JSON list of C-alpha atoms in Angstrom, two decimals:
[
{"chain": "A", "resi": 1, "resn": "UNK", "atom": "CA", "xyz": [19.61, 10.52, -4.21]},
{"chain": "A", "resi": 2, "resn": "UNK", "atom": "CA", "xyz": [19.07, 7.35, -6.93]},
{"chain": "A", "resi": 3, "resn": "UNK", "atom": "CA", "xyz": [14.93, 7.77, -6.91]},
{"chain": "A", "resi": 4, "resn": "UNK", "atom": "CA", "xyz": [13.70, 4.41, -7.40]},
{"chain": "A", "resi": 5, "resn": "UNK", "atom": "CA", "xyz": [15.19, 2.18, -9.05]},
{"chain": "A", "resi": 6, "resn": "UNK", "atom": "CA", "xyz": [13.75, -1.49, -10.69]},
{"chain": "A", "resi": 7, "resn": "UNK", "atom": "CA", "xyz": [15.60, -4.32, -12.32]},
{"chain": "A", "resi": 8, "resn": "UNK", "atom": "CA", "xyz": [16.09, -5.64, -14.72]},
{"chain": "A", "resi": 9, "resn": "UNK", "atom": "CA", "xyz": [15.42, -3.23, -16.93]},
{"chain": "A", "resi": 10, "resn": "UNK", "atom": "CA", "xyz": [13.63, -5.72, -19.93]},
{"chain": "A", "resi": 11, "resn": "UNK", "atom": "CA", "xyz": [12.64, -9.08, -19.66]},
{"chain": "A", "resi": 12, "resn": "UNK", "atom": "CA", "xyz": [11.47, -11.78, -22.06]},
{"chain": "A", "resi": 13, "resn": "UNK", "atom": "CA", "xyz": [9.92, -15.14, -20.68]},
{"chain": "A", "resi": 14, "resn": "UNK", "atom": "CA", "xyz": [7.44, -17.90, -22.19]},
{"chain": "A", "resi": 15, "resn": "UNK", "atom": "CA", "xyz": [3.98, -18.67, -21.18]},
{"chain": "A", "resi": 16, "resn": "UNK", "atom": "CA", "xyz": [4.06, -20.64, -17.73]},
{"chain": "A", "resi": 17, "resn": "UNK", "atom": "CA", "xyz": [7.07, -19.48, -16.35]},
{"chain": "A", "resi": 18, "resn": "UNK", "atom": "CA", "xyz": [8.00, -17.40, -13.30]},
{"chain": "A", "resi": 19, "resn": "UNK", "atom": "CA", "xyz": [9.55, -13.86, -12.74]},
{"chain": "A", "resi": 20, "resn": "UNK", "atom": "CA", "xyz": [10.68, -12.26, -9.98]},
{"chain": "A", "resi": 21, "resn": "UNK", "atom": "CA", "xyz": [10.91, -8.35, -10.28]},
{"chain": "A", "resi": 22, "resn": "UNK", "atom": "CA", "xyz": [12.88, -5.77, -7.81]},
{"chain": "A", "resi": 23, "resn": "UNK", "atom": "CA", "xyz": [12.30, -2.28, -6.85]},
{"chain": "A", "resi": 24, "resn": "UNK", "atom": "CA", "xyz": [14.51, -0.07, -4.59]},
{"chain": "A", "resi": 25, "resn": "UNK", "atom": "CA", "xyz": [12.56, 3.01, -2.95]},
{"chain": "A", "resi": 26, "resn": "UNK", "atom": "CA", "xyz": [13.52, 6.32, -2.95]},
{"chain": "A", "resi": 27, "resn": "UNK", "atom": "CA", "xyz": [15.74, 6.89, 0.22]},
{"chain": "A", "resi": 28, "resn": "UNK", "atom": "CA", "xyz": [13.64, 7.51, 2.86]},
{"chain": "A", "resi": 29, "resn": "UNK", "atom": "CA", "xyz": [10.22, 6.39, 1.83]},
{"chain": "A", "resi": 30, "resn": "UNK", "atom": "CA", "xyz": [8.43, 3.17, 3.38]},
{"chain": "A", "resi": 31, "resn": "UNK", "atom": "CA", "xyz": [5.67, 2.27, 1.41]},
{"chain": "A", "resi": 32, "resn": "UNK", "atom": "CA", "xyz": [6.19, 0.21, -2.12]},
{"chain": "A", "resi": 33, "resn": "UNK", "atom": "CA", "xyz": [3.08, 0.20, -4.55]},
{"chain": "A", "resi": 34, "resn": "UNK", "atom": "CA", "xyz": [3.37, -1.69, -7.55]},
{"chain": "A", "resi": 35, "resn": "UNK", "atom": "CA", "xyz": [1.65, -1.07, -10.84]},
{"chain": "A", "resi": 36, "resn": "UNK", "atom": "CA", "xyz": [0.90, -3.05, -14.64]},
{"chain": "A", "resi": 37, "resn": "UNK", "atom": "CA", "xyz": [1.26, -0.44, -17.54]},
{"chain": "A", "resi": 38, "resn": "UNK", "atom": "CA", "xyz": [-0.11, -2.08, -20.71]},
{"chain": "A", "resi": 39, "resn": "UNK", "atom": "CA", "xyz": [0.56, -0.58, -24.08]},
{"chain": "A", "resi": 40, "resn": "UNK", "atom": "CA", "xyz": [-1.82, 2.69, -24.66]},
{"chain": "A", "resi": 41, "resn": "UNK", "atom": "CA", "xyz": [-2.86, 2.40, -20.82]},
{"chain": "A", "resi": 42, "resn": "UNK", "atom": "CA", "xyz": [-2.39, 4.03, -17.56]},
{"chain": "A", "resi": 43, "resn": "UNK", "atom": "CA", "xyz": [-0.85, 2.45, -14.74]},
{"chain": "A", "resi": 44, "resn": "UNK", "atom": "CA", "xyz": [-3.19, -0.19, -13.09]},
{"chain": "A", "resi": 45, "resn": "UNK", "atom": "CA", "xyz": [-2.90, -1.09, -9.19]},
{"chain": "A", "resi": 46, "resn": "UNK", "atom": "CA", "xyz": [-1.61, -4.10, -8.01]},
{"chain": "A", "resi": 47, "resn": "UNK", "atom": "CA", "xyz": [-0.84, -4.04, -4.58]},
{"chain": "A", "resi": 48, "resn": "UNK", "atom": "CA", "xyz": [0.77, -1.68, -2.04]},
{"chain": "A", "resi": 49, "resn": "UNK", "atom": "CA", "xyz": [3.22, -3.10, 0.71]},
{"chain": "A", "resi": 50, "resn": "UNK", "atom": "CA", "xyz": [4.02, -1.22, 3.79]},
{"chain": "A", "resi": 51, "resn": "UNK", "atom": "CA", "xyz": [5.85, -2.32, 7.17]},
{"chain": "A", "resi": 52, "resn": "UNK", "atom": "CA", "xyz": [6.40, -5.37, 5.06]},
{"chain": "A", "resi": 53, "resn": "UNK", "atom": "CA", "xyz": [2.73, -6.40, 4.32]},
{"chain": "A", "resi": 54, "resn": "UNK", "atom": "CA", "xyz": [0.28, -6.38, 1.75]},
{"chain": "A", "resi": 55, "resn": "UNK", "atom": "CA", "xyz": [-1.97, -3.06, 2.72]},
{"chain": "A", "resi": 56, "resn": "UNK", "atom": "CA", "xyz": [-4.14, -2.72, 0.27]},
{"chain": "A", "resi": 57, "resn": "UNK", "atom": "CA", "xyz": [-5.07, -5.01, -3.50]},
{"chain": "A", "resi": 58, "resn": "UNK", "atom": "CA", "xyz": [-5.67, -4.39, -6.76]},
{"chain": "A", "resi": 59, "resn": "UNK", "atom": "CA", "xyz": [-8.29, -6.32, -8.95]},
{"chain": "A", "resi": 60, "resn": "UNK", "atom": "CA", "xyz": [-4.76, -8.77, -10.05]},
{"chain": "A", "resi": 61, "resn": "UNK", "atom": "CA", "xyz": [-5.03, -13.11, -9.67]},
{"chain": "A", "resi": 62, "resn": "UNK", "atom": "CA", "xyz": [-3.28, -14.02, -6.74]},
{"chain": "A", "resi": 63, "resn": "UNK", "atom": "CA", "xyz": [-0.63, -15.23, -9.30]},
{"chain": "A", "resi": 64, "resn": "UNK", "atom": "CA", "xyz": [0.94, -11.44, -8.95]},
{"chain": "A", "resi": 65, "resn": "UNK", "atom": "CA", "xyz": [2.35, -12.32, -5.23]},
{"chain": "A", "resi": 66, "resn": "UNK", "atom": "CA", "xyz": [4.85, -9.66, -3.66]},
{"chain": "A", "resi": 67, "resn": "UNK", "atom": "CA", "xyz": [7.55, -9.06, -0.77]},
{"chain": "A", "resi": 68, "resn": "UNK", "atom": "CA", "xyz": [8.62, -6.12, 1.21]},
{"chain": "A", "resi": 69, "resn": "UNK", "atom": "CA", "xyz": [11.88, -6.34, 2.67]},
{"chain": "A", "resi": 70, "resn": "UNK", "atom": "CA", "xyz": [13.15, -5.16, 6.12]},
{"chain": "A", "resi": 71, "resn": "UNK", "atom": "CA", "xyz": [15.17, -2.11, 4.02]},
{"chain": "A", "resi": 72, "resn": "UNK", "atom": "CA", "xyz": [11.54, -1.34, 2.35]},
{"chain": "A", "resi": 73, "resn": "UNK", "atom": "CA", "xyz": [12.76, -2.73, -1.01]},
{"chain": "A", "resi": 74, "resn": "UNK", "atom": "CA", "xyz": [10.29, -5.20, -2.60]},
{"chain": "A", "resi": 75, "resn": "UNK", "atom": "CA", "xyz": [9.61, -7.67, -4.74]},
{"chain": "A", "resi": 76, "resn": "UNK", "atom": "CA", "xyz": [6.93, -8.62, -7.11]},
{"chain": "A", "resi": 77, "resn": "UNK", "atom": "CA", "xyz": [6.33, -12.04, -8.76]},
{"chain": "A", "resi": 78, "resn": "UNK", "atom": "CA", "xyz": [4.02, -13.57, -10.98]},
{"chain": "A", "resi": 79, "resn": "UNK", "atom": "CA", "xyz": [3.53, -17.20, -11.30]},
{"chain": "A", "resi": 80, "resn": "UNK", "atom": "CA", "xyz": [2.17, -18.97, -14.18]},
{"chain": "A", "resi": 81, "resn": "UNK", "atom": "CA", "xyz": [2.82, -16.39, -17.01]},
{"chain": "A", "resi": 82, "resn": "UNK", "atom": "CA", "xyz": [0.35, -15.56, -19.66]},
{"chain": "A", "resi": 83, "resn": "UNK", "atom": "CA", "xyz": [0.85, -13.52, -22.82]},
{"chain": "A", "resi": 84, "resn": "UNK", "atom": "CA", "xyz": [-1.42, -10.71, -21.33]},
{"chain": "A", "resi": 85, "resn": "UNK", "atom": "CA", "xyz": [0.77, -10.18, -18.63]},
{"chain": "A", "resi": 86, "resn": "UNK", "atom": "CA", "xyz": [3.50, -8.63, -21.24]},
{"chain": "A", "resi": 87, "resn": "UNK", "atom": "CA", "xyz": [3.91, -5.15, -20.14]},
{"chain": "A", "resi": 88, "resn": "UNK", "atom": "CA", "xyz": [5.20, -2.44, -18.23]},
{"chain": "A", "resi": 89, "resn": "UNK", "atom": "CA", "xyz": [5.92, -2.95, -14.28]},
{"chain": "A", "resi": 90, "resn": "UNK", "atom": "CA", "xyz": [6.13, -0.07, -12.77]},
{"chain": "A", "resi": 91, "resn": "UNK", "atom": "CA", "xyz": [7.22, 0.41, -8.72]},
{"chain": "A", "resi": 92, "resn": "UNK", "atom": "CA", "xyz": [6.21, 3.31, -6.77]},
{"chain": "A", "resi": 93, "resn": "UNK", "atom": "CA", "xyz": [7.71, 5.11, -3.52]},
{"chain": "A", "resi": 94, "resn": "UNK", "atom": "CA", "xyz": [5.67, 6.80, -1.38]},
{"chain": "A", "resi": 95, "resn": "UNK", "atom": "CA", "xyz": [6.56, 8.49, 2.08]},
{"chain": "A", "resi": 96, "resn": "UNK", "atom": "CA", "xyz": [4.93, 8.11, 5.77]},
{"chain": "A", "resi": 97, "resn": "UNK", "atom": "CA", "xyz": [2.62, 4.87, 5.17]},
{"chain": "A", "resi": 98, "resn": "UNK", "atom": "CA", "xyz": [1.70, 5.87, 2.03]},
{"chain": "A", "resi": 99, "resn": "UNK", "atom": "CA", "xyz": [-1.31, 8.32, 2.72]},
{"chain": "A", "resi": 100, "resn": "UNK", "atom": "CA", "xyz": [-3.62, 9.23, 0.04]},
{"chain": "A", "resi": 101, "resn": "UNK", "atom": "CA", "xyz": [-2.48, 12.61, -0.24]},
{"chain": "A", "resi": 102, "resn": "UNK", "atom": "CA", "xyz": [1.73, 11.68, -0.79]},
{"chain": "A", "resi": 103, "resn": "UNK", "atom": "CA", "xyz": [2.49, 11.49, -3.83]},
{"chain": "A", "resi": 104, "resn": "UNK", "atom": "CA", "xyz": [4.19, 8.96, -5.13]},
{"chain": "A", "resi": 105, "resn": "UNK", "atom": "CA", "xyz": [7.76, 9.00, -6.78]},
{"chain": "A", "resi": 106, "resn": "UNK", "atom": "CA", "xyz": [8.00, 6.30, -9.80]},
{"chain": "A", "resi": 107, "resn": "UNK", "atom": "CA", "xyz": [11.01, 4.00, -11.10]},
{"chain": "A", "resi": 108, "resn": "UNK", "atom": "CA", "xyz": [11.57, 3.85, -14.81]},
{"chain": "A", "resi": 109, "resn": "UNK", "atom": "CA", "xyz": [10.04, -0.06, -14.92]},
{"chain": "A", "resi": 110, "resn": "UNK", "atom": "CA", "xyz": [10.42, -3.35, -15.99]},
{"chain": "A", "resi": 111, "resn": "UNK", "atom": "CA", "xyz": [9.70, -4.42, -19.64]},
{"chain": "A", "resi": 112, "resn": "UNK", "atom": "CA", "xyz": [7.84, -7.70, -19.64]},
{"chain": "A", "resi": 113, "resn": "UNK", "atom": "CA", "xyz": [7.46, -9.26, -22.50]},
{"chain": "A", "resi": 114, "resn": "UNK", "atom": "CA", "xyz": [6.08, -12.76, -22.21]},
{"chain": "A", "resi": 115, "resn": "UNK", "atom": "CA", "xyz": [5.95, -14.98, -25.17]},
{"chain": "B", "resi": 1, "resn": "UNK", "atom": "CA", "xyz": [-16.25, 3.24, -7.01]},
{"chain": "B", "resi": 2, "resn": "UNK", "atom": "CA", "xyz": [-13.37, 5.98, -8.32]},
{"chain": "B", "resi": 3, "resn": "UNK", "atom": "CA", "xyz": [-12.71, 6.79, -11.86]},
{"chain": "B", "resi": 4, "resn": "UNK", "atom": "CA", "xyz": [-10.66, 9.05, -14.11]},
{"chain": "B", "resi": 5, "resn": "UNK", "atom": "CA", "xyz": [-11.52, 10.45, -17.37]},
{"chain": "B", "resi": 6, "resn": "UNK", "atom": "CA", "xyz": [-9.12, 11.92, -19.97]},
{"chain": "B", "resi": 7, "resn": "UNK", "atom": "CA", "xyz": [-11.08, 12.91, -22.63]},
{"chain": "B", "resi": 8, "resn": "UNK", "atom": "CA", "xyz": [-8.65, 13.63, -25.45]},
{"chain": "B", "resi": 9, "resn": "UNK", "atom": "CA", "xyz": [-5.96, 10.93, -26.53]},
{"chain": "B", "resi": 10, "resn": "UNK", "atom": "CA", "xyz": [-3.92, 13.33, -28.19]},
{"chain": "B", "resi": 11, "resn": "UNK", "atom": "CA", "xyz": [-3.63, 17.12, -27.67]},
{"chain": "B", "resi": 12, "resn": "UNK", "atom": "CA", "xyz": [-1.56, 19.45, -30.43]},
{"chain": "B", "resi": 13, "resn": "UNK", "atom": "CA", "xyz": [-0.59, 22.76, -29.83]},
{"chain": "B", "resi": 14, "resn": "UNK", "atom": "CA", "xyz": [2.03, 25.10, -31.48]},
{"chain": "B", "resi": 15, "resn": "UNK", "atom": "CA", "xyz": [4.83, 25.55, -29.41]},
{"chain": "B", "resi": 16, "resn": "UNK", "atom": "CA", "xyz": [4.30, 28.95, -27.34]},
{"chain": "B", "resi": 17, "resn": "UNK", "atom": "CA", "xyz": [0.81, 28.67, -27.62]},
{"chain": "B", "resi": 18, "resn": "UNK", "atom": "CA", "xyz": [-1.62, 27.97, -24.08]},
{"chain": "B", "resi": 19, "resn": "UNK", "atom": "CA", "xyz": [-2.18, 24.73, -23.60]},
{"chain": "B", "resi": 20, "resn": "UNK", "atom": "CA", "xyz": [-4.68, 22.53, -21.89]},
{"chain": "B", "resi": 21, "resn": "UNK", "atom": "CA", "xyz": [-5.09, 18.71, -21.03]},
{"chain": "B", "resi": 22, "resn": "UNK", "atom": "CA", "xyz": [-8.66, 17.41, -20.00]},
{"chain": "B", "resi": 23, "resn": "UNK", "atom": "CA", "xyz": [-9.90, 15.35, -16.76]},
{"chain": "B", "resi": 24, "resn": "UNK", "atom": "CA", "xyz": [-12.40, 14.39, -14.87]},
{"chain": "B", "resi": 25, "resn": "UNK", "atom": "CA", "xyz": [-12.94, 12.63, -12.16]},
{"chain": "B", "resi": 26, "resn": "UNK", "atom": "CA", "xyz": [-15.64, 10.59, -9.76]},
{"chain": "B", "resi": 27, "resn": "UNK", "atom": "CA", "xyz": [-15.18, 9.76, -6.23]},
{"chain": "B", "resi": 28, "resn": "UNK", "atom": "CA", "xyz": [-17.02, 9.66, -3.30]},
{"chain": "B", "resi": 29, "resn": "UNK", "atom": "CA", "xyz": [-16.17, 12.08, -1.03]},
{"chain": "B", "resi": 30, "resn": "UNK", "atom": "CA", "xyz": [-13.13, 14.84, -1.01]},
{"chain": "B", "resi": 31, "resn": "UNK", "atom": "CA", "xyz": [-11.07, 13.93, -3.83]},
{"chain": "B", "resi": 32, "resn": "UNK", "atom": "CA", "xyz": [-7.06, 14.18, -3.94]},
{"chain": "B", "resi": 33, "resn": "UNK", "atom": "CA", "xyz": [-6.44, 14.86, -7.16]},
{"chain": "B", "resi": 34, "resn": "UNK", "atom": "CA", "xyz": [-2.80, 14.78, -8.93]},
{"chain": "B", "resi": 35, "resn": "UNK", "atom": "CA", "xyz": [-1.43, 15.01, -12.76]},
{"chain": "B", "resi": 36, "resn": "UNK", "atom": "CA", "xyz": [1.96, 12.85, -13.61]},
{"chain": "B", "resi": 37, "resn": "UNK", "atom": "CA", "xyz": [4.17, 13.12, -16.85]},
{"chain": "B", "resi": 38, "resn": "UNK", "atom": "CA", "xyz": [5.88, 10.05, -18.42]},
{"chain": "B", "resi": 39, "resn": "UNK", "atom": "CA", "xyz": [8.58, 10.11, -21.04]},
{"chain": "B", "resi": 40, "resn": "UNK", "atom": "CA", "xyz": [8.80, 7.59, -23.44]},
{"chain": "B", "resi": 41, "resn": "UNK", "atom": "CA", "xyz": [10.41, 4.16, -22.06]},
{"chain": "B", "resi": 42, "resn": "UNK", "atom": "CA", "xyz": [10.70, 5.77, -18.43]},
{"chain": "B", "resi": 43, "resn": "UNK", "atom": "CA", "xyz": [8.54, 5.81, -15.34]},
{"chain": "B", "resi": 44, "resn": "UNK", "atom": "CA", "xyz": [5.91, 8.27, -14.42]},
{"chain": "B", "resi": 45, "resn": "UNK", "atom": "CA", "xyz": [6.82, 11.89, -12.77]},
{"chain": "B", "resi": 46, "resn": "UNK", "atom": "CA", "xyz": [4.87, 14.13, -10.42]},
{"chain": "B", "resi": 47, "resn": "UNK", "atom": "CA", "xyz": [3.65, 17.51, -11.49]},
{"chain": "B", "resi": 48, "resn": "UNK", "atom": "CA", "xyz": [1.54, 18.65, -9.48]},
{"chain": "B", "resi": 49, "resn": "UNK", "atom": "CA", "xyz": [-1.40, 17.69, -6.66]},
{"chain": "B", "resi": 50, "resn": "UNK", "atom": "CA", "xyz": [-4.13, 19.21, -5.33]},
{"chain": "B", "resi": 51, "resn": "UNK", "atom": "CA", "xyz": [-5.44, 17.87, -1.68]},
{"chain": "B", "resi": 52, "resn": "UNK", "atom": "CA", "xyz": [-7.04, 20.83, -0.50]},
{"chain": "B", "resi": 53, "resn": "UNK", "atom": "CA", "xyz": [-7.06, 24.93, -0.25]},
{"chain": "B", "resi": 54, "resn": "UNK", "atom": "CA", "xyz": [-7.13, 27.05, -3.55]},
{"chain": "B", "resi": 55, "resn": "UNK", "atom": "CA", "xyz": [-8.81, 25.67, -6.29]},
{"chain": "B", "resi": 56, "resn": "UNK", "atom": "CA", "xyz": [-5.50, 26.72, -8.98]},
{"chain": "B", "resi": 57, "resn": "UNK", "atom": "CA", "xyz": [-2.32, 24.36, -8.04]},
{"chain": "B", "resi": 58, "resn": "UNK", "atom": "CA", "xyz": [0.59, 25.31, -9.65]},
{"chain": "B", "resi": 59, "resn": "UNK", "atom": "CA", "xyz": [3.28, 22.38, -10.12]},
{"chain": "B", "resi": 60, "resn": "UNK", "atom": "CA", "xyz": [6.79, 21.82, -11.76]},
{"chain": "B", "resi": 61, "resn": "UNK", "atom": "CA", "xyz": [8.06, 22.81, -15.28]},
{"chain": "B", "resi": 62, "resn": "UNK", "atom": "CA", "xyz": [5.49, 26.04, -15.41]},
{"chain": "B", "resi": 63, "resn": "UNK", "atom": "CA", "xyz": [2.38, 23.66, -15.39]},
{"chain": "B", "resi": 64, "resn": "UNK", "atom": "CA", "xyz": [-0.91, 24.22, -13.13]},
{"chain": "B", "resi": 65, "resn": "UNK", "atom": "CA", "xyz": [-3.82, 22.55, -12.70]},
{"chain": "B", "resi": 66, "resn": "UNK", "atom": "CA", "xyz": [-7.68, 24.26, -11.80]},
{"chain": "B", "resi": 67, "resn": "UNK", "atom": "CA", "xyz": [-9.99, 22.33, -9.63]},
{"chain": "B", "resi": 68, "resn": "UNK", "atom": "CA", "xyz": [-13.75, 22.62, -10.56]},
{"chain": "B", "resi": 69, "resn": "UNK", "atom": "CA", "xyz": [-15.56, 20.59, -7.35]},
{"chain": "B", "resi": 70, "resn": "UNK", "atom": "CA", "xyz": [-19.15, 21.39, -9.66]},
{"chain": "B", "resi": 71, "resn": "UNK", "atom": "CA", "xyz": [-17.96, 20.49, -12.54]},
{"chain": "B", "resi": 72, "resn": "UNK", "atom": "CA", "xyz": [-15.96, 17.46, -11.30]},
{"chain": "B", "resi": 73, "resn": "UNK", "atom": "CA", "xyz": [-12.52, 18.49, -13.35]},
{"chain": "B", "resi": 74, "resn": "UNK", "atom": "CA", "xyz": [-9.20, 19.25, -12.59]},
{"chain": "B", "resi": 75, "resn": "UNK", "atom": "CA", "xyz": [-7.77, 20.42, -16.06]},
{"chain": "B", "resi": 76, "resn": "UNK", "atom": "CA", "xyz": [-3.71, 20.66, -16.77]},
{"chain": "B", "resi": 77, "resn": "UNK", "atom": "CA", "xyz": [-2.73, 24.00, -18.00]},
{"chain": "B", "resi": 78, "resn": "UNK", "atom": "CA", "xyz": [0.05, 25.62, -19.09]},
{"chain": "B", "resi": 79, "resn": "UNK", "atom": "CA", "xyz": [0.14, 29.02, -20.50]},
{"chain": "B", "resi": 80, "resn": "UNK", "atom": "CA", "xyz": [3.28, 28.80, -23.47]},
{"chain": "B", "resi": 81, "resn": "UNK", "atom": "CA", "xyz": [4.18, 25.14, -24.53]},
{"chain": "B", "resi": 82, "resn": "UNK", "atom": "CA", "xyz": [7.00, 23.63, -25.45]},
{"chain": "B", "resi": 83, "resn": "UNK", "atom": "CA", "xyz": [8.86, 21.04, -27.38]},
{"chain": "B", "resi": 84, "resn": "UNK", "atom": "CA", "xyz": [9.90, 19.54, -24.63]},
{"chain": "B", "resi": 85, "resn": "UNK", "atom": "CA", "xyz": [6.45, 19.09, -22.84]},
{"chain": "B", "resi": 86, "resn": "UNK", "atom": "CA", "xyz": [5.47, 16.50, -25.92]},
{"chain": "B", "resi": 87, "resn": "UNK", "atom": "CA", "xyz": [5.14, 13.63, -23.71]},
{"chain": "B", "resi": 88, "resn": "UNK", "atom": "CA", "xyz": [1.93, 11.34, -21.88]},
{"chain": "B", "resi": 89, "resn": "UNK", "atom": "CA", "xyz": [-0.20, 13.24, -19.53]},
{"chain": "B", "resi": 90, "resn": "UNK", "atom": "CA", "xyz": [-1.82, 10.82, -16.77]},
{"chain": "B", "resi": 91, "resn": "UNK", "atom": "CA", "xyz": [-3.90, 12.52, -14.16]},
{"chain": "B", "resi": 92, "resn": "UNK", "atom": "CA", "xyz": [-5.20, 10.47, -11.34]},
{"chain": "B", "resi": 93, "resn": "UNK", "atom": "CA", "xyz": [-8.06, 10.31, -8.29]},
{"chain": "B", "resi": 94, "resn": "UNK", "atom": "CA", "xyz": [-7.91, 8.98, -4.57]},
{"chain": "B", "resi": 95, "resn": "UNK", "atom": "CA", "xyz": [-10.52, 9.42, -2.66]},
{"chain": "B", "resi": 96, "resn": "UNK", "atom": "CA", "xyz": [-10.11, 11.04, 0.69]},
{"chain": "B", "resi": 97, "resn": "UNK", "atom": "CA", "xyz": [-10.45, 8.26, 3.60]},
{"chain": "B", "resi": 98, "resn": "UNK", "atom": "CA", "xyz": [-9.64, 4.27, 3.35]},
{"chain": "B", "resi": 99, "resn": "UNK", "atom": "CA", "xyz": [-8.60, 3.29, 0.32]},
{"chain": "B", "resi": 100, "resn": "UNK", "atom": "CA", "xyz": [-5.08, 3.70, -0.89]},
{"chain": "B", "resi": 101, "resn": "UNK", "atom": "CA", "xyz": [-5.66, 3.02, -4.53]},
{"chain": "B", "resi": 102, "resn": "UNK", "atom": "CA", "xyz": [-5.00, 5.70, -6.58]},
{"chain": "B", "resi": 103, "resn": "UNK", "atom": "CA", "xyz": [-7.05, 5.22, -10.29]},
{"chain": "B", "resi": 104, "resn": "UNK", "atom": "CA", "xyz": [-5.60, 6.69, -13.24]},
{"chain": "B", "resi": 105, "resn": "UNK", "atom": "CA", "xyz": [-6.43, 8.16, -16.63]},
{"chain": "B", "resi": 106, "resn": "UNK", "atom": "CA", "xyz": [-6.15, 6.19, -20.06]},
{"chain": "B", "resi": 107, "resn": "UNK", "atom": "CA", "xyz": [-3.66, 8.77, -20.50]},
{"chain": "B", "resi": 108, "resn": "UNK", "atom": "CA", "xyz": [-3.17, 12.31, -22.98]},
{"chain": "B", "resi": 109, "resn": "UNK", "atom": "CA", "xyz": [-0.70, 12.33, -25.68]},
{"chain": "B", "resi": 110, "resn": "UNK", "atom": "CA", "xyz": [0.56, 16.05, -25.86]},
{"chain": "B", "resi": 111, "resn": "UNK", "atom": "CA", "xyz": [2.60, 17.14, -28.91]},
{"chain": "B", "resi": 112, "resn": "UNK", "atom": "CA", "xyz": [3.75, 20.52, -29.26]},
{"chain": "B", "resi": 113, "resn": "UNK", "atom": "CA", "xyz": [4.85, 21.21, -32.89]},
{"chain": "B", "resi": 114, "resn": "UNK", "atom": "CA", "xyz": [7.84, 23.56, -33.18]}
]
């Protein structure tokens, strides 16, 4: 079993462009959450997909926009980059909907760094 | 609204010595309750979770957690540290109905001196 996986692994961009990260679930889960680690933080909640929908939001600008795909992989994207957005994206797998009580099963993240 | 508190930024204890990672918590009504361990540059593991039933949870790598509903705490505990458990502690809070969004911790440095 891979666990989740993310890519790319780092990432450098300038202020105002576009990214496009990618997380693959653990095999068998169906819910995708989606988190922004910033240095000497915990993880902060940006959204949750699950049957391919947003379920549930974060306090994040609607620049942060995501995708769940039919597999249950996802996508998250972020528009219109600004230097605070440099930091650690980290995906989360959770099993049957995601309720409150799964725990969740991380990927090793994406290293933003924007510029 | 939910919220996590780790006390301590950094925790030292001799390695096979107890050891013993603050939080607290505040949520409106039953909490779930969980503690994760992340390594540097990779992503967060599970230890351990407590939902309901006995107050003491016991989790991976020797590592249990109490619950204290008066007290509002849910302490990491492990009785003989080592090395290897030198990592960041995050615990984290959902609260029982609705909401899926889990709140962590700021986070507990642990380092275990050999």
């Amino acid at each position: 079993d891979a666990g989740v996986t993310q890519s790319p692994t780092h990432l450098i961009k300038t202020r105002g462009q576009q990214v496009t990260l990618r997380c693959s679930p653990k095999s068998g889960h169906d819910t995708v959450s989606w988190y922004q680690q910033a240095l000497g933080q915990g993880p902060q909640f940006i959204f949750q997909y699950y049957e391919e929908e947003e379920r549930q939001r974060g306090n994040f600008p609607d620049r942060f926009s995501g995708h769940q795909f039919p597999n249950y992989s996802s996508e998250l994207n972020v528009n219109a980059l600004l230097l605070g957005d440099s930091a650690l994206y980290l995906c989360a797998s959770s099993l049957a909907g995601g309720n409150s009580y799964n725990e969740q099963f991380f990927g090793p993240g994406t290293r933003l760094t924007v510029l | 609204a939910q919220s996590v508190a780790q006390p301590e930024d950094q925790v030292n204890v001799a390695e096979g010595n107890p050891l013993t990672v603050k939080c607290t918590y505040s949520v409106s009504g039953n909490p779930y309750l969980f503690w994760y361990v992340q390594y540097p540059n990779r992503g967060l593991q599970f230890l351990l979770k407590y939902i309901t039933g006995d107050n003491l949870v016991k989790g991976s790598y020797g590592f249990e957690a109490e619950f204290n509903k008066s007290q509002t705490s849910f302490h990491l505990k492990k009785p003989s540290a080592l090395v290897s458990d030198s990592a960041l502690y995050f615990c984290a809070v959902r609260g029982e109905g609705g909401s899926y969004i889990p709140t962590f911790g700021r986070g507990t440095s642990l380092i275990v001196h050999p």
